[in-house]
mmCIF file of C-alpha atoms in Angstrom:
data_model
loop_
_atom_site.group_PDB
_atom_site.id
_atom_site.type_symbol
_atom_site.label_atom_id
_atom_site.label_comp_id
_atom_site.label_asym_id
_atom_site.label_seq_id
_atom_site.Cartn_x
_atom_site.Cartn_y
_atom_site.Cartn_z
ATOM 1 C CA UNK G 300 0.246 -0.003 -0.183
ATOM 2 C CA UNK G 301 3.101 2.261 -0.288
ATOM 3 C CA UNK G 302 3.430 4.890 -3.093
ATOM 4 C CA UNK G 303 5.798 3.571 -5.660
ATOM 5 C CA UNK G 304 4.233 5.955 -8.750
ATOM 6 C CA UNK G 305 3.568 9.803 -8.548
ATOM 7 C CA UNK G 306 4.098 11.645 -11.579
ATOM 8 C CA UNK G 307 4.505 15.440 -12.263
ATOM 9 C CA UNK G 308 0.611 16.168 -12.442
ATOM 10 C CA UNK G 309 0.242 13.996 -9.271
ATOM 11 C CA UNK G 310 2.789 16.625 -7.531
ATOM 12 C CA UNK G 311 1.082 19.416 -9.118
ATOM 13 C CA UNK G 312 -2.459 18.842 -7.788
ATOM 14 C CA UNK G 313 -1.449 17.472 -4.352
ATOM 15 C CA UNK G 314 1.643 19.900 -3.606
ATOM 16 C CA UNK G 315 3.863 16.715 -2.584
ATOM 17 C CA UNK G 316 7.064 16.173 -4.751
ATOM 18 C CA UNK G 317 7.742 12.561 -5.474
ATOM 19 C CA UNK G 318 10.488 12.481 -3.191
ATOM 20 C CA UNK G 319 8.011 13.359 -0.196
ATOM 21 C CA UNK G 320 5.331 10.611 -1.426
ATOM 22 C CA UNK G 321 7.373 7.590 -2.365
ATOM 23 C CA UNK G 322 7.370 4.920 0.415
ATOM 24 C CA UNK G 323 4.567 6.379 2.300
ATOM 25 C CA UNK G 324 1.218 4.637 2.769
ATOM 26 C CA UNK G 325 -0.972 6.183 0.131
ATOM 27 C CA UNK G 326 -4.563 6.053 2.303
ATOM 28 C CA UNK G 327 -3.397 7.025 5.605
ATOM 29 C CA UNK G 328 -1.071 9.913 4.543
ATOM 30 C CA UNK G 329 -3.199 11.337 1.331
ATOM 31 C CA UNK G 330 -6.580 10.279 1.715
ATOM 32 C CA UNK G 331 -9.441 12.070 3.839
ATOM 33 C CA UNK G 332 -10.223 10.323 7.154
ATOM 34 C CA UNK G 333 -13.847 9.561 5.969
ATOM 35 C CA UNK G 334 -12.845 7.973 2.537
ATOM 36 C CA UNK G 335 -9.990 5.533 3.945
ATOM 37 C CA UNK G 336 -11.935 2.628 4.556
ATOM 38 C CA UNK G 337 -13.723 2.509 0.960
ATOM 39 C CA UNK G 338 -10.473 3.443 -0.389
ATOM 40 C CA UNK G 339 -8.856 0.829 1.065
ATOM 41 C CA UNK G 340 -11.280 -1.659 -0.147
ATOM 42 C CA UNK G 341 -11.013 -0.462 -3.624
ATOM 43 C CA UNK G 342 -7.158 -0.739 -3.690
ATOM 44 C CA UNK G 343 -7.558 -4.271 -1.909
ATOM 45 C CA UNK G 344 -9.490 -5.434 -4.792
ATOM 46 C CA UNK G 345 -7.302 -4.182 -7.412
ATOM 47 C CA UNK G 346 -4.694 -6.470 -5.509
ATOM 48 C CA UNK G 347 -6.643 -9.445 -6.089
ATOM 49 C CA UNK G 348 -7.187 -8.487 -9.539
ATOM 50 C CA UNK G 349 -10.510 -6.619 -9.219
ATOM 51 C CA UNK G 350 -10.347 -3.262 -11.027
ATOM 52 C CA UNK G 351 -12.401 -0.434 -10.103
ATOM 53 C CA UNK G 352 -13.395 2.406 -12.604
ATOM 54 C CA UNK G 353 -14.695 6.015 -12.131
ATOM 55 C CA UNK G 354 -14.124 5.943 -8.335
ATOM 56 C CA UNK G 355 -14.398 9.399 -6.679
ATOM 57 C CA UNK G 356 -11.779 10.113 -3.859
ATOM 58 C CA UNK G 357 -10.856 13.128 -1.859
ATOM 59 C CA UNK G 358 -7.100 13.702 -1.939
ATOM 60 C CA UNK G 359 -5.645 15.987 0.889
ATOM 61 C CA UNK G 360 -3.012 18.399 -0.458
ATOM 62 C CA UNK G 361 0.057 19.150 1.332
ATOM 63 C CA UNK G 362 -1.900 22.687 1.651
ATOM 64 C CA UNK G 363 -4.762 21.310 3.408
ATOM 65 C CA UNK G 364 -7.300 21.302 0.781
ATOM 66 C CA UNK G 365 -9.275 18.711 -0.695
ATOM 67 C CA UNK G 366 -8.809 17.733 -4.595
ATOM 68 C CA UNK G 367 -11.374 15.582 -5.809
ATOM 69 C CA UNK G 368 -10.097 12.679 -8.367
ATOM 70 C CA UNK G 369 -12.069 10.568 -10.448
ATOM 71 C CA UNK G 370 -9.969 7.409 -10.350
ATOM 72 C CA UNK G 371 -9.389 4.100 -12.540
ATOM 73 C CA UNK G 372 -7.878 1.521 -10.141
ATOM 74 C CA UNK G 373 -5.738 -0.846 -12.159
ATOM 75 C CA UNK G 374 -3.864 -3.988 -11.251
ATOM 76 C CA UNK G 375 -0.230 -3.586 -11.846
ATOM 77 C CA UNK G 376 1.503 -7.051 -12.730
ATOM 78 C CA UNK G 377 5.183 -7.937 -13.481
ATOM 79 C CA UNK G 378 6.653 -9.808 -16.517
ATOM 80 C CA UNK G 379 5.300 -13.042 -14.896
ATOM 81 C CA UNK G 380 1.954 -12.049 -14.507
ATOM 82 C CA UNK G 381 2.318 -11.550 -10.758
ATOM 83 C CA UNK G 382 0.254 -8.868 -8.891
ATOM 84 C CA UNK G 383 2.849 -6.253 -7.650
ATOM 85 C CA UNK G 384 0.722 -3.497 -7.097
ATOM 86 C CA UNK G 385 -1.967 -0.576 -8.161
ATOM 87 C CA UNK G 386 -1.967 1.838 -10.906
ATOM 88 C CA UNK G 387 -4.508 4.890 -10.417
ATOM 89 C CA UNK G 388 -5.020 6.996 -13.551
ATOM 90 C CA UNK G 389 -7.165 9.925 -12.233
ATOM 91 C CA UNK G 390 -8.967 13.007 -13.415
ATOM 92 C CA UNK G 391 -9.262 16.089 -11.335
ATOM 93 C CA UNK G 392 -12.736 16.987 -11.264
ATOM 94 C CA UNK G 393 -12.317 19.068 -8.012
ATOM 95 C CA UNK G 394 -14.401 22.283 -9.833
ATOM 96 C CA UNK G 395 -17.071 20.226 -11.270
ATOM 97 C CA UNK G 396 -17.284 18.611 -7.948
ATOM 98 C CA UNK G 397 -17.775 21.635 -6.161
ATOM 99 C CA UNK G 398 -20.493 22.877 -8.702
ATOM 100 C CA UNK G 399 -22.275 19.956 -8.284
ATOM 101 C CA UNK G 400 -22.164 20.063 -4.455
ATOM 102 C CA UNK G 401 -23.492 23.874 -4.807
ATOM 103 C CA UNK G 402 -26.187 22.821 -7.005
ATOM 104 C CA UNK G 403 -27.025 19.905 -4.491
ATOM 105 C CA UNK G 404 -27.262 22.372 -1.496
ATOM 106 C CA UNK G 405 -29.474 24.786 -3.452
ATOM 107 C CA UNK G 406 -31.442 21.836 -4.272
ATOM 108 C CA UNK G 407 -31.809 20.698 -0.972
ATOM 109 C CA UNK G 408 -32.697 24.246 0.353
ATOM 110 C CA UNK G 409 -35.578 24.546 -2.035
ATOM 111 C CA UNK G 410 -36.669 20.999 -1.507
ATOM 112 C CA UNK G 411 -36.988 22.035 2.441
ATOM 113 C CA UNK G 412 -38.647 25.129 1.304
ATOM 114 C CA UNK G 413 -41.370 23.144 -0.291
ATOM 115 C CA UNK G 414 -41.549 20.143 2.202
ATOM 116 C CA UNK G 415 -42.180 22.400 5.006
ATOM 117 C CA UNK G 416 -44.204 25.343 3.343
ATOM 118 C CA UNK G 417 -47.152 26.639 5.304
ATOM 119 C CA UNK G 418 -49.013 25.900 1.933
ATOM 120 C CA UNK G 419 -50.218 22.539 0.312
ATOM 121 C CA UNK G 420 -47.942 21.541 -2.716
ATOM 122 C CA UNK G 421 -48.672 18.799 -4.691
ATOM 123 C CA UNK G 422 -47.644 17.619 -8.282
ATOM 124 C CA UNK G 423 -48.159 14.631 -10.933
ATOM 125 C CA UNK G 424 -46.093 13.236 -13.653
ATOM 126 C CA UNK G 425 -47.130 13.340 -17.558
ATOM 127 C CA UNK G 426 -49.348 10.430 -16.587
ATOM 128 C CA UNK G 427 -51.456 12.019 -13.979
ATOM 129 C CA UNK G 428 -49.600 10.060 -10.940
ATOM 130 C CA UNK G 429 -48.393 11.865 -7.822
ATOM 131 C CA UNK G 430 -45.165 12.460 -7.763
ATOM 132 C CA UNK G 431 -45.217 15.569 -5.379
ATOM 133 C CA UNK G 432 -46.762 15.669 -1.942
ATOM 134 C CA UNK G 433 -45.735 18.107 0.839
ATOM 135 C CA UNK G 434 -46.248 17.574 4.660
ATOM 136 C CA UNK G 435 -49.056 20.242 4.442
ATOM 137 C CA UNK G 436 -50.790 18.118 1.893
ATOM 138 C CA UNK G 437 -50.326 15.419 3.950
ATOM 139 C CA UNK G 438 -51.960 17.232 7.002
ATOM 140 C CA UNK G 439 -54.736 18.475 5.128
ATOM 141 C CA UNK G 440 -55.926 15.188 3.156
ATOM 142 C CA UNK G 441 -54.812 12.805 5.832
ATOM 143 C CA UNK G 442 -52.745 10.551 3.070
ATOM 144 C CA UNK G 443 -48.976 10.365 4.061
ATOM 145 C CA UNK G 444 -46.717 10.799 0.962
ATOM 146 C CA UNK G 445 -46.113 7.094 1.054
ATOM 147 C CA UNK G 446 -49.918 6.250 0.711
ATOM 148 C CA UNK G 447 -50.363 9.154 -2.537
ATOM 149 C CA UNK G 448 -47.031 8.484 -4.609
ATOM 150 C CA UNK G 449 -47.776 7.166 -7.815
ATOM 151 C CA UNK G 450 -51.614 7.181 -7.109
ATOM 152 C CA UNK G 451 -53.681 8.733 -9.924
ATOM 153 C CA UNK G 452 -54.476 12.409 -8.361
ATOM 154 C CA UNK G 453 -57.682 12.868 -9.824
ATOM 155 C CA UNK G 454 -59.741 9.542 -9.725
ATOM 156 C CA UNK G 455 -58.188 8.967 -6.258
ATOM 157 C CA UNK G 456 -58.377 12.551 -4.233
ATOM 158 C CA UNK G 457 -60.798 14.659 -6.041
ATOM 159 C CA UNK G 458 -64.598 14.426 -5.470
ATOM 160 C CA UNK G 459 -66.457 12.960 -8.440
ATOM 161 C CA UNK G 460 -68.251 15.940 -9.473
ATOM 162 C CA UNK G 461 -64.985 18.155 -10.183
ATOM 163 C CA UNK G 462 -62.891 15.250 -12.145
ATOM 164 C CA UNK G 463 -63.482 16.019 -15.386
ATOM 165 C CA UNK G 464 -62.904 19.974 -14.863
ATOM 166 C CA UNK G 465 -59.701 19.162 -12.670
ATOM 167 C CA UNK G 466 -58.584 16.771 -15.606
ATOM 168 C CA UNK G 467 -59.026 19.628 -17.914
ATOM 169 C CA UNK G 468 -57.009 22.151 -15.716
ATOM 170 C CA UNK G 469 -54.244 19.576 -15.578
ATOM 171 C CA UNK G 470 -54.221 18.342 -19.205
ATOM 172 C CA UNK G 471 -53.699 22.384 -19.836
ATOM 173 C CA UNK G 472 -51.039 22.584 -17.913
ATOM 174 C CA UNK G 473 -49.362 19.432 -19.468
ATOM 175 C CA UNK G 474 -49.458 21.443 -22.678
ATOM 176 C CA UNK G 475 -48.120 24.806 -21.079
ATOM 177 C CA UNK G 476 -51.362 26.388 -20.391
ATOM 178 C CA UNK G 477 -51.232 27.315 -16.824
ATOM 179 C CA UNK G 478 -54.296 27.726 -14.336
ATOM 180 C CA UNK G 479 -54.476 30.577 -11.433
ATOM 181 C CA UNK G 480 -56.701 30.451 -8.408
ATOM 182 C CA UNK G 481 -58.759 27.550 -9.535
ATOM 183 C CA UNK G 482 -60.921 26.026 -6.676
ATOM 184 C CA UNK G 483 -61.068 22.407 -6.285
ATOM 185 C CA UNK G 484 -62.498 19.906 -3.712
ATOM 186 C CA UNK G 485 -59.939 17.206 -1.838
ATOM 187 C CA UNK G 486 -61.520 14.268 -0.627
ATOM 188 C CA UNK G 487 -59.567 13.317 2.647
ATOM 189 C CA UNK G 488 -58.756 10.119 3.895
ATOM 190 C CA UNK G 489 -61.465 10.498 6.528
ATOM 191 C CA UNK G 490 -64.003 11.033 3.808
ATOM 192 C CA UNK G 491 -64.181 15.032 4.370
ATOM 193 C CA UNK G 492 -64.026 17.465 1.586
ATOM 194 C CA UNK G 493 -61.377 20.170 1.882
ATOM 195 C CA UNK G 494 -61.362 23.127 -0.570
ATOM 196 C CA UNK G 495 -58.591 24.298 -1.658
ATOM 197 C CA UNK G 496 -57.584 27.242 -3.976
ATOM 198 C CA UNK G 497 -54.772 26.136 -6.588
ATOM 199 C CA UNK G 498 -52.418 27.504 -9.108
ATOM 200 C CA UNK G 499 -51.823 24.793 -11.416
ATOM 201 C CA UNK G 500 -48.106 25.526 -12.690
ATOM 202 C CA UNK G 501 -46.237 23.384 -15.559
ATOM 203 C CA UNK G 502 -43.189 21.599 -14.353
ATOM 204 C CA UNK G 503 -40.368 21.147 -16.764
ATOM 205 C CA UNK G 504 -36.935 19.382 -16.955
ATOM 206 C CA UNK G 505 -33.688 21.293 -17.347
ATOM 207 C CA UNK G 506 -33.973 20.767 -21.344
ATOM 208 C CA UNK G 507 -37.358 22.719 -21.066
ATOM 209 C CA UNK G 508 -39.644 19.762 -21.768
ATOM 210 C CA UNK G 509 -42.811 19.391 -19.874
ATOM 211 C CA UNK G 510 -42.478 16.706 -17.245
ATOM 212 C CA UNK G 511 -45.479 17.275 -15.104
ATOM 213 C CA UNK G 512 -47.630 19.611 -13.130
ATOM 214 C CA UNK G 513 -46.943 21.529 -9.564
ATOM 215 C CA UNK G 514 -50.263 22.648 -7.568
ATOM 216 C CA UNK G 515 -49.824 25.067 -5.232
ATOM 217 C CA UNK G 516 -52.734 25.698 -2.851
ATOM 218 C CA UNK G 517 -54.211 27.699 -0.288
ATOM 219 C CA UNK G 518 -56.446 25.594 2.058
ATOM 220 C CA UNK G 519 -59.892 27.792 2.229
ATOM 221 C CA UNK G 520 -62.057 25.507 3.645
ATOM 222 C CA UNK G 521 -62.508 27.463 7.028
ATOM 223 C CA UNK G 522 -62.425 30.915 5.348
ATOM 224 C CA UNK G 523 -65.082 33.023 4.230
ATOM 225 C CA UNK G 524 -62.845 34.684 1.852
ATOM 226 C CA UNK G 525 -62.316 32.159 -1.437
ATOM 227 C CA UNK G 526 -60.380 35.148 -3.040
ATOM 228 C CA UNK G 527 -57.319 34.790 -0.705
ATOM 229 C CA UNK G 528 -54.224 33.552 -3.019
ATOM 230 C CA UNK G 529 -52.095 31.709 -3.134
ATOM 231 C CA UNK G 530 -48.759 31.184 -2.503
ATOM 232 C CA UNK G 531 -46.114 29.238 -5.171
ATOM 233 C CA UNK G 532 -43.041 28.486 -3.577
ATOM 234 C CA UNK G 533 -40.884 26.087 -3.857
ATOM 235 C CA UNK G 534 -34.353 25.551 -10.907
ATOM 236 C CA UNK G 535 -36.511 22.791 -11.196
ATOM 237 C CA UNK G 536 -38.009 24.593 -8.353
ATOM 238 C CA UNK G 537 -35.971 27.624 -8.795
ATOM 239 C CA UNK G 538 -38.289 27.827 -12.219
ATOM 240 C CA UNK G 539 -41.269 27.312 -10.134
ATOM 241 C CA UNK G 540 -40.274 30.176 -7.860
ATOM 242 C CA UNK G 541 -39.367 32.852 -10.592
ATOM 243 C CA UNK G 542 -42.589 31.851 -12.823
ATOM 244 C CA UNK G 543 -45.084 31.535 -10.234
ATOM 245 C CA UNK G 544 -48.437 33.017 -10.845
ATOM 246 C CA UNK G 545 -48.308 34.354 -7.531
ATOM 247 C CA UNK G 546 -46.193 37.093 -5.967
ATOM 248 C CA UNK G 547 -43.019 35.649 -4.099
ATOM 249 C CA UNK G 548 -40.564 37.728 -2.543
ATOM 250 C CA UNK G 549 -37.767 37.269 0.399
ATOM 251 C CA UNK G 550 -35.272 38.855 2.271
ATOM 252 C CA UNK G 551 -32.087 38.018 4.157
ATOM 253 C CA UNK G 552 -31.069 38.280 7.695
ATOM 254 C CA UNK G 553 -30.118 41.908 7.217
ATOM 255 C CA UNK G 554 -33.855 42.500 5.649
ATOM 256 C CA UNK G 555 -32.811 43.188 2.414
ATOM 257 C CA UNK G 556 -34.817 41.863 -0.990
ATOM 258 C CA UNK G 557 -33.160 38.680 -2.423
ATOM 259 C CA UNK G 558 -36.227 37.010 -3.720
ATOM 260 C CA UNK G 559 -38.421 38.840 -6.178
ATOM 261 C CA UNK G 560 -40.502 36.742 -8.873
ATOM 262 C CA UNK G 561 -42.071 37.724 -12.301
ATOM 263 C CA UNK G 562 -45.329 38.125 -10.573
ATOM 264 C CA UNK G 563 -43.813 40.436 -7.773
ATOM 265 C CA UNK G 564 -42.157 42.769 -10.421
ATOM 266 C CA UNK G 565 -45.614 43.088 -12.305
ATOM 267 C CA UNK G 566 -47.727 44.179 -9.472
ATOM 268 C CA UNK G 567 -45.381 46.571 -7.968
ATOM 269 C CA UNK G 568 -43.920 47.668 -11.139
ATOM 270 C CA UNK G 569 -40.161 47.107 -9.951
ATOM 271 C CA UNK G 570 -37.959 44.611 -11.725
ATOM 272 C CA UNK G 571 -36.015 42.102 -9.857
ATOM 273 C CA UNK G 572 -32.471 44.172 -10.880
ATOM 274 C CA UNK G 573 -34.400 47.311 -9.190
ATOM 275 C CA UNK G 574 -35.695 45.495 -5.818
ATOM 276 C CA UNK G 575 -32.822 43.132 -5.261
ATOM 277 C CA UNK G 576 -30.557 44.443 -2.168
ATOM 278 C CA UNK G 577 -32.786 46.899 -1.088
ATOM 279 C CA UNK G 578 -34.226 47.295 2.314
ATOM 280 C CA UNK G 579 -38.175 45.474 1.974
ATOM 281 C CA UNK G 580 -39.689 47.451 4.726
ATOM 282 C CA UNK G 581 -38.440 51.094 4.407
ATOM 283 C CA UNK G 582 -38.537 50.659 0.542
ATOM 284 C CA UNK G 583 -41.737 49.008 -0.456
ATOM 285 C CA UNK G 584 -44.034 48.989 2.622
ATOM 286 C CA UNK G 585 -46.264 52.109 3.258
ATOM 287 C CA UNK G 586 -45.315 54.048 6.481
ATOM 288 C CA UNK G 587 -47.801 52.930 8.463
ATOM 289 C CA UNK G 588 -47.422 49.565 8.476
ATOM 290 C CA UNK G 589 -43.738 49.559 8.565
ATOM 291 C CA UNK G 590 -43.377 48.854 11.878
ATOM 292 C CA UNK G 591 -45.868 45.847 12.049
ATOM 293 C CA UNK G 592 -44.379 44.361 9.235
ATOM 294 C CA UNK G 593 -41.052 44.774 10.235
ATOM 295 C CA UNK G 594 -42.160 42.551 13.560
ATOM 296 C CA UNK G 595 -43.677 39.999 11.562
ATOM 297 C CA UNK G 596 -40.407 39.600 9.550
ATOM 298 C CA UNK G 597 -38.343 39.859 12.748
ATOM 299 C CA UNK G 598 -40.418 36.968 14.170
ATOM 300 C CA UNK G 599 -39.809 34.678 10.839
ATOM 301 C CA UNK G 600 -36.360 35.653 11.387
ATOM 302 C CA UNK G 601 -36.711 33.812 14.902
ATOM 303 C CA UNK G 602 -38.495 31.068 13.253
ATOM 304 C CA UNK G 603 -41.787 32.186 14.295
ATOM 305 C CA UNK G 604 -43.993 32.186 10.843
ATOM 306 C CA UNK G 605 -47.241 34.536 10.073
ATOM 307 C CA UNK G 606 -49.803 33.181 7.893
ATOM 308 C CA UNK G 607 -52.450 35.429 6.268
ATOM 309 C CA UNK G 608 -51.164 38.752 7.294
ATOM 310 C CA UNK G 609 -52.406 41.673 5.073
ATOM 311 C CA UNK G 610 -49.843 44.657 3.911
ATOM 312 C CA UNK G 611 -50.079 47.215 1.727
ATOM 313 C CA UNK G 612 -46.982 47.385 -0.957
ATOM 314 C CA UNK G 613 -46.523 50.763 -2.533
ATOM 315 C CA UNK G 614 -45.640 50.482 -6.425
ATOM 316 C CA UNK G 615 -43.292 51.969 -8.805
ATOM 317 C CA UNK G 616 -46.285 54.083 -9.865
ATOM 318 C CA UNK G 617 -47.025 55.365 -6.111
ATOM 319 C CA UNK G 618 -50.243 52.815 -6.381
ATOM 320 C CA UNK G 619 -50.874 50.668 -3.193
ATOM 321 C CA UNK G 620 -51.685 46.982 -3.751
ATOM 322 C CA UNK G 621 -53.214 44.770 -0.833
ATOM 323 C CA UNK G 622 -51.318 41.608 -0.545
ATOM 324 C CA UNK G 623 -52.378 38.671 1.840
ATOM 325 C CA UNK G 624 -48.858 36.584 2.725
ATOM 326 C CA UNK G 625 -47.511 33.981 4.425
ATOM 327 C CA UNK G 626 -44.158 35.059 6.039
ATOM 328 C CA UNK G 627 -41.869 31.305 6.018
ATOM 329 C CA UNK G 628 -38.569 31.053 7.746
ATOM 330 C CA UNK G 629 -36.143 29.953 5.100
ATOM 331 C CA UNK G 630 -33.229 28.023 6.069
ATOM 332 C CA UNK G 631 -30.061 26.720 4.497
ATOM 333 C CA UNK G 632 -29.071 23.201 4.141
ATOM 334 C CA UNK G 633 -27.445 23.141 7.643
ATOM 335 C CA UNK G 634 -30.932 24.380 9.232
ATOM 336 C CA UNK G 635 -29.782 27.690 9.766
ATOM 337 C CA UNK G 636 -32.150 30.635 9.090
ATOM 338 C CA UNK G 637 -30.896 32.751 6.207
ATOM 339 C CA UNK G 638 -33.904 34.871 5.730
ATOM 340 C CA UNK G 639 -37.974 34.900 5.341
ATOM 341 C CA UNK G 640 -40.120 34.006 2.185
ATOM 342 C CA UNK G 641 -43.326 35.689 1.517
ATOM 343 C CA UNK G 642 -45.801 34.112 -0.610
ATOM 344 C CA UNK G 643 -48.615 36.155 -1.450
ATOM 345 C CA UNK G 644 -52.094 36.490 -2.798
ATOM 346 C CA UNK G 645 -52.572 40.131 -4.406
ATOM 347 C CA UNK G 646 -56.203 40.805 -3.026
ATOM 348 C CA UNK G 647 -56.523 44.293 -4.150
ATOM 349 C CA UNK G 648 -59.409 44.051 -6.065
ATOM 350 C CA UNK G 649 -61.131 42.114 -3.357
ATOM 351 C CA UNK G 650 -60.444 44.799 -1.027
ATOM 352 C CA UNK G 651 -61.825 47.504 -3.166
ATOM 353 C CA UNK G 652 -64.975 45.474 -3.613
ATOM 354 C CA UNK G 653 -65.015 45.060 -0.065
ATOM 355 C CA UNK G 654 -64.667 48.770 0.924
ATOM 356 C CA UNK G 655 -67.526 49.705 -1.949
ATOM 357 C CA UNK G 656 -69.887 47.191 -0.053
ATOM 358 C CA UNK G 657 -69.034 48.636 3.216
ATOM 359 C CA UNK G 658 -69.733 51.971 2.092
ATOM 360 C CA UNK G 659 -72.776 50.874 0.325
ATOM 361 C CA UNK G 660 -74.043 49.356 3.601
ATOM 362 C CA UNK G 661 -73.027 52.699 5.528
ATOM 363 C CA UNK G 662 -75.142 54.707 3.124
ATOM 364 C CA UNK G 663 -77.989 52.215 3.405
ATOM 365 C CA UNK G 664 -77.821 52.124 7.200
ATOM 366 C CA UNK G 665 -77.645 55.892 7.166
ATOM 367 C CA UNK G 666 -81.110 56.107 4.997
#
C-alpha cells in the first residue's frame, strides 16, 4: 500500500513532490479520513485483480485543501503476471465536484422550502400520477406521502363532480397553459371535503421539456374569503418560484430583498434588478405598516412564522396594492435561518370591492 508511482501532475495537484510521496502509505497519508476505509477496499480489490473504474476519491493536499479525483484503479503485474501493485489513473474533477455540491445544496434548500411550506404543494407526472406531496398536503388530506405517491391524482383524491374539470386544468398545464386560483375539492382519507384554491403550474426539466404539473394551494375550507390567493413556492424548483402565478418575495437576515419573482415585479412595477438588495420594509411598505411588518419579519427570522398577514405595497407608480402574505422562515441545508420568504396573493380588487360594499352598507344604514 506504499506509493511507488507519482507523476508530475499528481505532484502539481497535491503539492507533494515525488520524493516526499515515495514510500509513504497512500491511504493514511493522502486520503481524507472519511474515505480511507472505502479507498482501502478499492485498492485491496485491485490487488486481487478486481479493478474499479470511475471511483471518486478526495485527496488531501500539502496545503490542507481537498482535491476531488475520478480514478481508475488498475491492477499492476510483473513480467510473470504476478500482481505487484495498483496504478491509479485519475482525472481532477475538483471544480466540477464543487459546482455539483453547490447545486445539490441549493436543491436541498428549495426541497426543504417545499416540504415545509405552510401551503399545500402537490404534483403529478405526465401520466397524472402523484410525484409531489408535501407535509401540508399530507396534513390536510390525511394521506401520507407514501400512500399518495404514484396514485392517479384525479380519480383518487378529487370529488367525482369535479374530476372532469380538474382533469382539464391538469391537461392544459401539461400543454403549457397554466391556471391560477382554481378552486377544487379534495376528498380526505376520512371522507371529508377540503376546499383548495390552486395555481396549476407547468413543471419542466432542465431541457425545458414538460414533465408534469405542480399545484401550489391555499386551504380555504375554514375561510369566508375564497378569493385569498396563493402562494407558490418552492431550477426546476427555482423556475417554479420565478414563474409562479403568485407574488413571491424574500429577504436575507438583514432585511434586504433577495427574492423577487416575475409576478411581484408585475404587481409593484419594480424589476428584480431594481428591488434586489433594497431594504424591503423602508422601500416598499407604506409608512403606517412598517413597524408591524418589521415585527412579522423579525419573528420569522427567529422561526416564528405568520400566515395570512395583510400588508400594503407601494408600487413604482405610487399606487397601493393589498397583499395577503404568508411569512415563512427560510433555512439553508444545515438548518440555519438565512432569511424569510413571503408567498402572497394580490387581494387589491377584493379589498376595493369590500370597501365599496361597506360604503354602500353604511349609506343604506344611514337611509
